[in-house]
Coordinates of C-alpha atoms and ligand atoms in Angstrom, one line a residue:
M1 CA -2.0 -23.2 -36.1
K2 CA -2.0 -25.2 -33.3
S3 CA -0.8 -23.7 -30.2
I4 CA 1.8 -25.9 -27.9
L5 CA -0.4 -25.5 -25.2
E6 CA -3.5 -27.4 -27.0
N7 CA -3.5 -30.8 -24.4
R8 CA -1.4 -30.0 -22.4
P9 CA -3.6 -28.0 -19.1
A10 CA 0.7 -28.7 -17.3
L11 CA 2.7 -27.2 -19.2
A12 CA -0.6 -24.1 -20.5
K13 CA -1.2 -23.6 -16.2
Q14 CA 3.2 -22.4 -17.0
V15 CA 2.1 -19.9 -19.3
G16 CA -0.7 -19.1 -17.6
D17 CA 0.5 -17.9 -13.9
V18 CA 3.3 -16.2 -16.3
A19 CA 0.4 -14.1 -17.7
E20 CA -1.2 -13.6 -15.0
V21 CA 2.2 -12.5 -13.1
A22 CA 2.4 -10.1 -16.0
G23 CA -0.5 -8.5 -15.9
Y24 CA 0.0 -7.6 -12.0
L25 CA 3.4 -6.1 -12.9
W26 CA 1.5 -3.8 -15.1
Q27 CA -0.6 -2.9 -12.8
K28 CA 1.7 -2.1 -9.7
G29 CA 3.1 0.2 -12.7
W30 CA 6.4 -1.5 -12.8
A31 CA 6.1 -2.1 -16.3
E32 CA 6.3 0.6 -18.8
R33 CA 5.7 -0.2 -22.6
N34 CA 8.5 -3.1 -21.9
G35 CA 9.8 -2.5 -19.0
G36 CA 10.7 -5.6 -16.7
N37 CA 11.4 -9.9 -18.6
I38 CA 9.8 -13.1 -17.8
T39 CA 11.4 -16.3 -19.1
I40 CA 10.9 -19.8 -17.3
N41 CA 11.8 -22.8 -16.8
I42 CA 9.9 -26.2 -18.5
T43 CA 11.5 -28.5 -19.4
E44 CA 10.2 -31.0 -16.9
Y45 CA 6.8 -30.4 -19.3
V46 CA 8.3 -31.6 -22.9
D47 CA 7.0 -34.6 -24.2
D48 CA 8.5 -36.2 -27.3
E49 CA 6.2 -34.8 -29.7
I50 CA 7.8 -31.5 -28.6
R51 CA 11.4 -32.6 -28.6
G52 CA 10.9 -33.5 -32.0
L53 CA 9.3 -30.0 -33.5
K54 CA 11.3 -28.8 -36.0
P55 CA 12.3 -25.0 -34.9
I56 CA 11.5 -21.5 -36.3
T57 CA 13.9 -19.8 -36.2
N58 CA 17.5 -20.9 -37.1
P59 CA 20.3 -20.8 -34.0
V60 CA 20.3 -17.4 -31.6
S61 CA 23.8 -17.0 -30.0
F62 CA 23.8 -16.1 -26.5
G63 CA 27.7 -15.3 -26.1
V64 CA 27.8 -16.9 -23.2
Y65 CA 28.4 -21.2 -22.8
L66 CA 26.5 -22.5 -19.8
P67 CA 26.3 -25.9 -19.4
H68 CA 23.2 -27.4 -17.3
L69 CA 20.8 -25.5 -20.0
K70 CA 21.9 -28.3 -22.9
G71 CA 18.4 -30.3 -23.9
C72 CA 16.5 -27.0 -21.8
Y73 CA 13.1 -25.5 -22.8
F74 CA 12.3 -22.0 -21.8
F75 CA 9.1 -19.8 -21.9
C76 CA 10.3 -15.8 -22.5
K77 CA 9.0 -12.9 -22.7
G78 CA 9.9 -11.4 -25.8
T79 CA 12.3 -8.1 -26.9
N80 CA 10.0 -5.1 -26.9
K81 CA 7.2 -7.1 -25.9
R82 CA 4.7 -5.3 -23.4
M83 CA 3.9 -6.6 -19.9
R84 CA -0.4 -6.4 -20.7
D85 CA -0.2 -7.3 -23.7
L86 CA 1.0 -10.7 -22.6
A87 CA -1.1 -10.8 -20.1
R88 CA -3.9 -11.2 -22.6
W89 CA -2.2 -12.9 -25.3
P90 CA 1.3 -14.7 -23.6
M91 CA 1.6 -16.6 -26.7
E92 CA 1.7 -14.1 -29.2
N93 CA 4.0 -11.9 -26.7
G94 CA 6.6 -14.5 -25.4
A95 CA 7.9 -18.0 -27.4
V96 CA 9.4 -21.6 -26.4
I97 CA 13.4 -22.0 -27.1
R98 CA 15.2 -24.9 -26.7
I99 CA 18.9 -24.5 -25.8
L100 CA 20.9 -26.2 -28.7
D101 CA 23.7 -28.4 -27.4
D102 CA 26.6 -25.9 -27.8
C103 CA 25.3 -24.2 -25.0
K104 CA 25.0 -21.2 -25.5
S105 CA 22.5 -20.7 -28.7
Y106 CA 19.1 -21.2 -28.4
V107 CA 15.8 -22.0 -31.3
I108 CA 12.3 -20.7 -30.8
I109 CA 10.2 -23.6 -30.9
A110 CA 6.0 -22.7 -31.1
D111 CA 4.0 -20.3 -31.0
N112 CA 5.2 -17.8 -32.7
P113 CA 8.6 -16.8 -34.0
V114 CA 9.0 -14.3 -30.7
C115 CA 12.8 -12.7 -29.8
P116 CA 13.4 -13.3 -26.6
T117 CA 14.1 -11.3 -23.6
S118 CA 16.6 -8.7 -24.4
E119 CA 18.3 -9.8 -20.2
L120 CA 18.3 -13.4 -22.0
P121 CA 21.9 -13.3 -20.9
S122 CA 21.2 -12.5 -17.1
H123 CA 17.8 -15.0 -16.8
L124 CA 19.7 -18.0 -18.6
S125 CA 22.7 -17.2 -17.0
M126 CA 20.9 -17.7 -13.9
H127 CA 18.8 -20.9 -14.6
N128 CA 22.3 -22.5 -14.9
F129 CA 23.7 -21.2 -11.6
L130 CA 20.3 -22.7 -10.3
I131 CA 20.7 -25.9 -11.6
G132 CA 24.1 -26.3 -11.3
K133 CA 23.3 -26.1 -7.4
G134 CA 20.8 -28.4 -7.7
S135 CA 18.1 -26.0 -7.1
T136 CA 14.5 -26.4 -8.0
Y137 CA 13.8 -23.4 -8.4
K138 CA 11.8 -22.0 -11.9
A139 CA 11.4 -19.3 -12.6
A140 CA 13.5 -15.7 -13.8
L141 CA 11.2 -12.1 -13.0
H142 CA 13.2 -8.9 -13.8
T143 CA 11.1 -6.0 -13.4
H144 CA 10.8 -1.6 -12.4
P145 CA 9.4 -0.9 -8.7
I146 CA 9.3 2.7 -9.0
D147 CA 10.0 3.2 -4.8
L148 CA 12.5 -0.2 -4.3
I149 CA 14.6 2.0 -7.8
A150 CA 13.9 4.9 -6.2
M151 CA 16.2 3.8 -2.8
T152 CA 19.1 2.4 -5.0
H153 CA 19.6 6.2 -6.0
N154 CA 21.0 6.8 -2.6
R155 CA 24.1 5.7 -2.1
A156 CA 23.8 4.9 1.7
F157 CA 20.8 2.3 1.0
L158 CA 23.8 0.5 -1.5
E159 CA 26.1 -0.2 1.8
K160 CA 25.9 -4.4 1.4
D161 CA 22.9 -5.4 3.5
K162 CA 21.4 -1.8 4.4
L163 CA 18.1 -2.0 2.3
T164 CA 17.8 -6.0 4.0
Y165 CA 17.9 -4.8 7.7
L166 CA 15.3 -1.8 6.6
L167 CA 13.3 -3.7 4.3
W168 CA 13.2 -6.2 7.2
S169 CA 11.8 -3.9 9.9
M170 CA 9.2 -2.1 8.4
I171 CA 7.2 -5.4 8.8
P172 CA 6.9 -9.2 9.9
E173 CA 6.0 -10.1 6.2
T174 CA 9.2 -9.0 4.7
R175 CA 11.6 -10.3 7.1
A176 CA 9.9 -14.2 6.9
F177 CA 8.4 -14.5 3.3
C178 CA 12.1 -12.9 1.9
P179 CA 14.6 -14.4 3.9
K180 CA 17.4 -13.9 2.4
G181 CA 17.3 -10.3 2.2
L182 CA 18.0 -8.5 -0.7
G183 CA 21.6 -8.0 -3.0
I184 CA 22.8 -4.7 -4.5
I185 CA 24.4 -5.7 -8.1
P186 CA 26.5 -2.1 -8.6
Y187 CA 24.7 -0.3 -12.6
K188 CA 26.3 -2.2 -15.3
M189 CA 24.9 -1.8 -19.0
P190 CA 21.4 -3.6 -19.2
S191 CA 21.6 -6.9 -21.5
S192 CA 25.3 -7.1 -21.5
I193 CA 26.9 -10.1 -20.0
E194 CA 28.6 -8.4 -17.2
L195 CA 25.3 -7.4 -15.6
A196 CA 24.9 -11.7 -15.6
D197 CA 28.0 -12.1 -14.7
A198 CA 27.4 -9.9 -11.8
T199 CA 23.7 -11.0 -10.6
I200 CA 24.3 -15.2 -10.1
K201 CA 27.8 -14.3 -8.0
E202 CA 25.1 -11.9 -6.0
L203 CA 22.6 -15.4 -6.5
E204 CA 25.2 -17.4 -3.8
D205 CA 23.3 -15.6 -1.3
Y206 CA 20.3 -13.6 -2.3
D207 CA 17.5 -14.9 -4.4
V208 CA 15.8 -11.1 -4.8
V209 CA 18.6 -8.3 -5.9
M210 CA 18.4 -4.7 -7.2
W211 CA 19.5 -3.1 -10.0
E212 CA 21.3 -0.1 -9.3
K213 CA 19.0 2.2 -11.1
H214 CA 17.3 -0.3 -13.2
G215 CA 15.7 -2.6 -11.5
I216 CA 14.9 -6.3 -9.6
C217 CA 15.7 -9.5 -10.4
A218 CA 14.3 -12.2 -8.3
V219 CA 14.5 -15.8 -8.5
G220 CA 11.6 -18.7 -7.2
E221 CA 10.4 -22.0 -7.7
N222 CA 7.9 -20.5 -9.6
I223 CA 7.2 -17.3 -10.4
M224 CA 4.2 -16.4 -8.0
E225 CA 6.4 -16.7 -5.6
A226 CA 9.1 -15.4 -7.5
F227 CA 6.6 -12.3 -8.1
D228 CA 5.7 -12.7 -4.1
M229 CA 8.5 -11.8 -3.1
V230 CA 9.4 -8.7 -4.9
D231 CA 5.7 -7.3 -3.8
T232 CA 6.7 -8.1 0.0
L233 CA 9.8 -6.0 -0.9
S234 CA 7.9 -2.9 -2.8
K235 CA 5.6 -2.6 -0.1
S236 CA 7.9 -2.6 3.2
A237 CA 9.8 0.3 0.5
Q238 CA 6.5 2.6 1.0
I239 CA 6.2 1.9 4.3
Y240 CA 9.2 3.5 4.7
L241 CA 8.5 6.4 1.8
T242 CA 4.9 6.9 3.7
A243 CA 6.4 7.5 6.6
K244 CA 9.0 9.6 5.6
S245 CA 6.6 12.0 4.0
M246 CA 4.1 12.2 6.6
G247 CA 8.0 13.5 8.3
F248 CA 9.6 11.3 10.3
E249 CA 12.4 8.7 10.2
P250 CA 10.2 4.7 11.2
E251 CA 11.1 3.4 13.9
G252 CA 11.4 -0.2 12.7
T253 CA 10.9 -3.7 14.2
S254 CA 13.7 -4.0 17.1
P255 CA 16.9 -6.8 16.4
E256 CA 15.3 -8.5 19.0
Q257 CA 12.5 -8.6 17.4
M258 CA 13.9 -9.3 14.2
E259 CA 15.7 -12.4 15.9
E260 CA 12.5 -13.7 17.6
L261 CA 11.2 -13.8 14.2
K262 CA 14.8 -15.7 13.1
I263 CA 13.7 -18.6 15.7
A264 CA 10.1 -18.7 14.7
F265 CA 10.7 -19.1 11.6
N266 CA 13.6 -20.4 10.9
L267 CA 14.8 -18.5 9.6
P268 CA 18.4 -18.8 7.2
K269 CA 20.3 -15.9 8.6
Ligands
13P1 P1 13.0 -6.6 -23.6 O1 11.2 -5.4 -23.5 O2 13.9 -6.4 -23.8 O3 12.6 -7.3 -22.3 O4 13.7 -5.7 -21.9 C1 13.2 -5.4 -20.6 C2 14.3 -5.2 -19.7 O5 13.6 -4.3 -18.4 C3 15.2 -4.2 -19.9 O6 16.3 -4.1 -18.8
ZN2 ZN1 15.8 -3.9 -17.3

């Protein structure tokens, strides 16, 4: 069977980048079993031939009405599929979906009928939110970083922007490359519409949000950028943890040093 990626190098590159990041997630130890999910908006790579492809599944509802997604196409990790498998065989562990005109259901069009991630309501809600506000972001990533999840088990860290400032203060890179900080979403049932709604509310102010005691969610221009932000935040968490395990409270960069970075990098916050 011919893959949708054949003779479409730009689209193949996007899926290749997803596979590369999936490998990193596994190597980082953030992707136990089927943990985590990735979706990317590939509508700009879709040609008339793809638009004409017959669905290979019946329509499936994703449970929310998302008007900005009409006619959009996404590559999605499959539910219950492993990141380490997605890394090697992306088209066997993920699929391309088309959003139908009712804006609340999809069909799979290629290559295989791999059912999309159970977090599809959150992912599609994020993409809908991004398109609605005119953003050029195309990627959404959810993963299970050990250090950052552990931090959400401490109630004191769940206060608004407590973790943002703590993580920013561990290394200048985090301040510069995760400039909006880290939003916090109180625990909600995985895959729920409630979690999707809470996530897009928090995206008003942040590009990266923690799902308390579950994982992290990041949106970005592309999947590499989304991954880089999570990686940077996790590095900060590691520095904090390392200092603590050496028996002291890390000093952190001072408010003056952070202000200096804000000016130098022209940061929003
Ligand atoms: P899926 O296998 O359905 O993508 O779920 C993994 C996950 O991390 C749920 O939050
Ligand atoms: Zn998860």
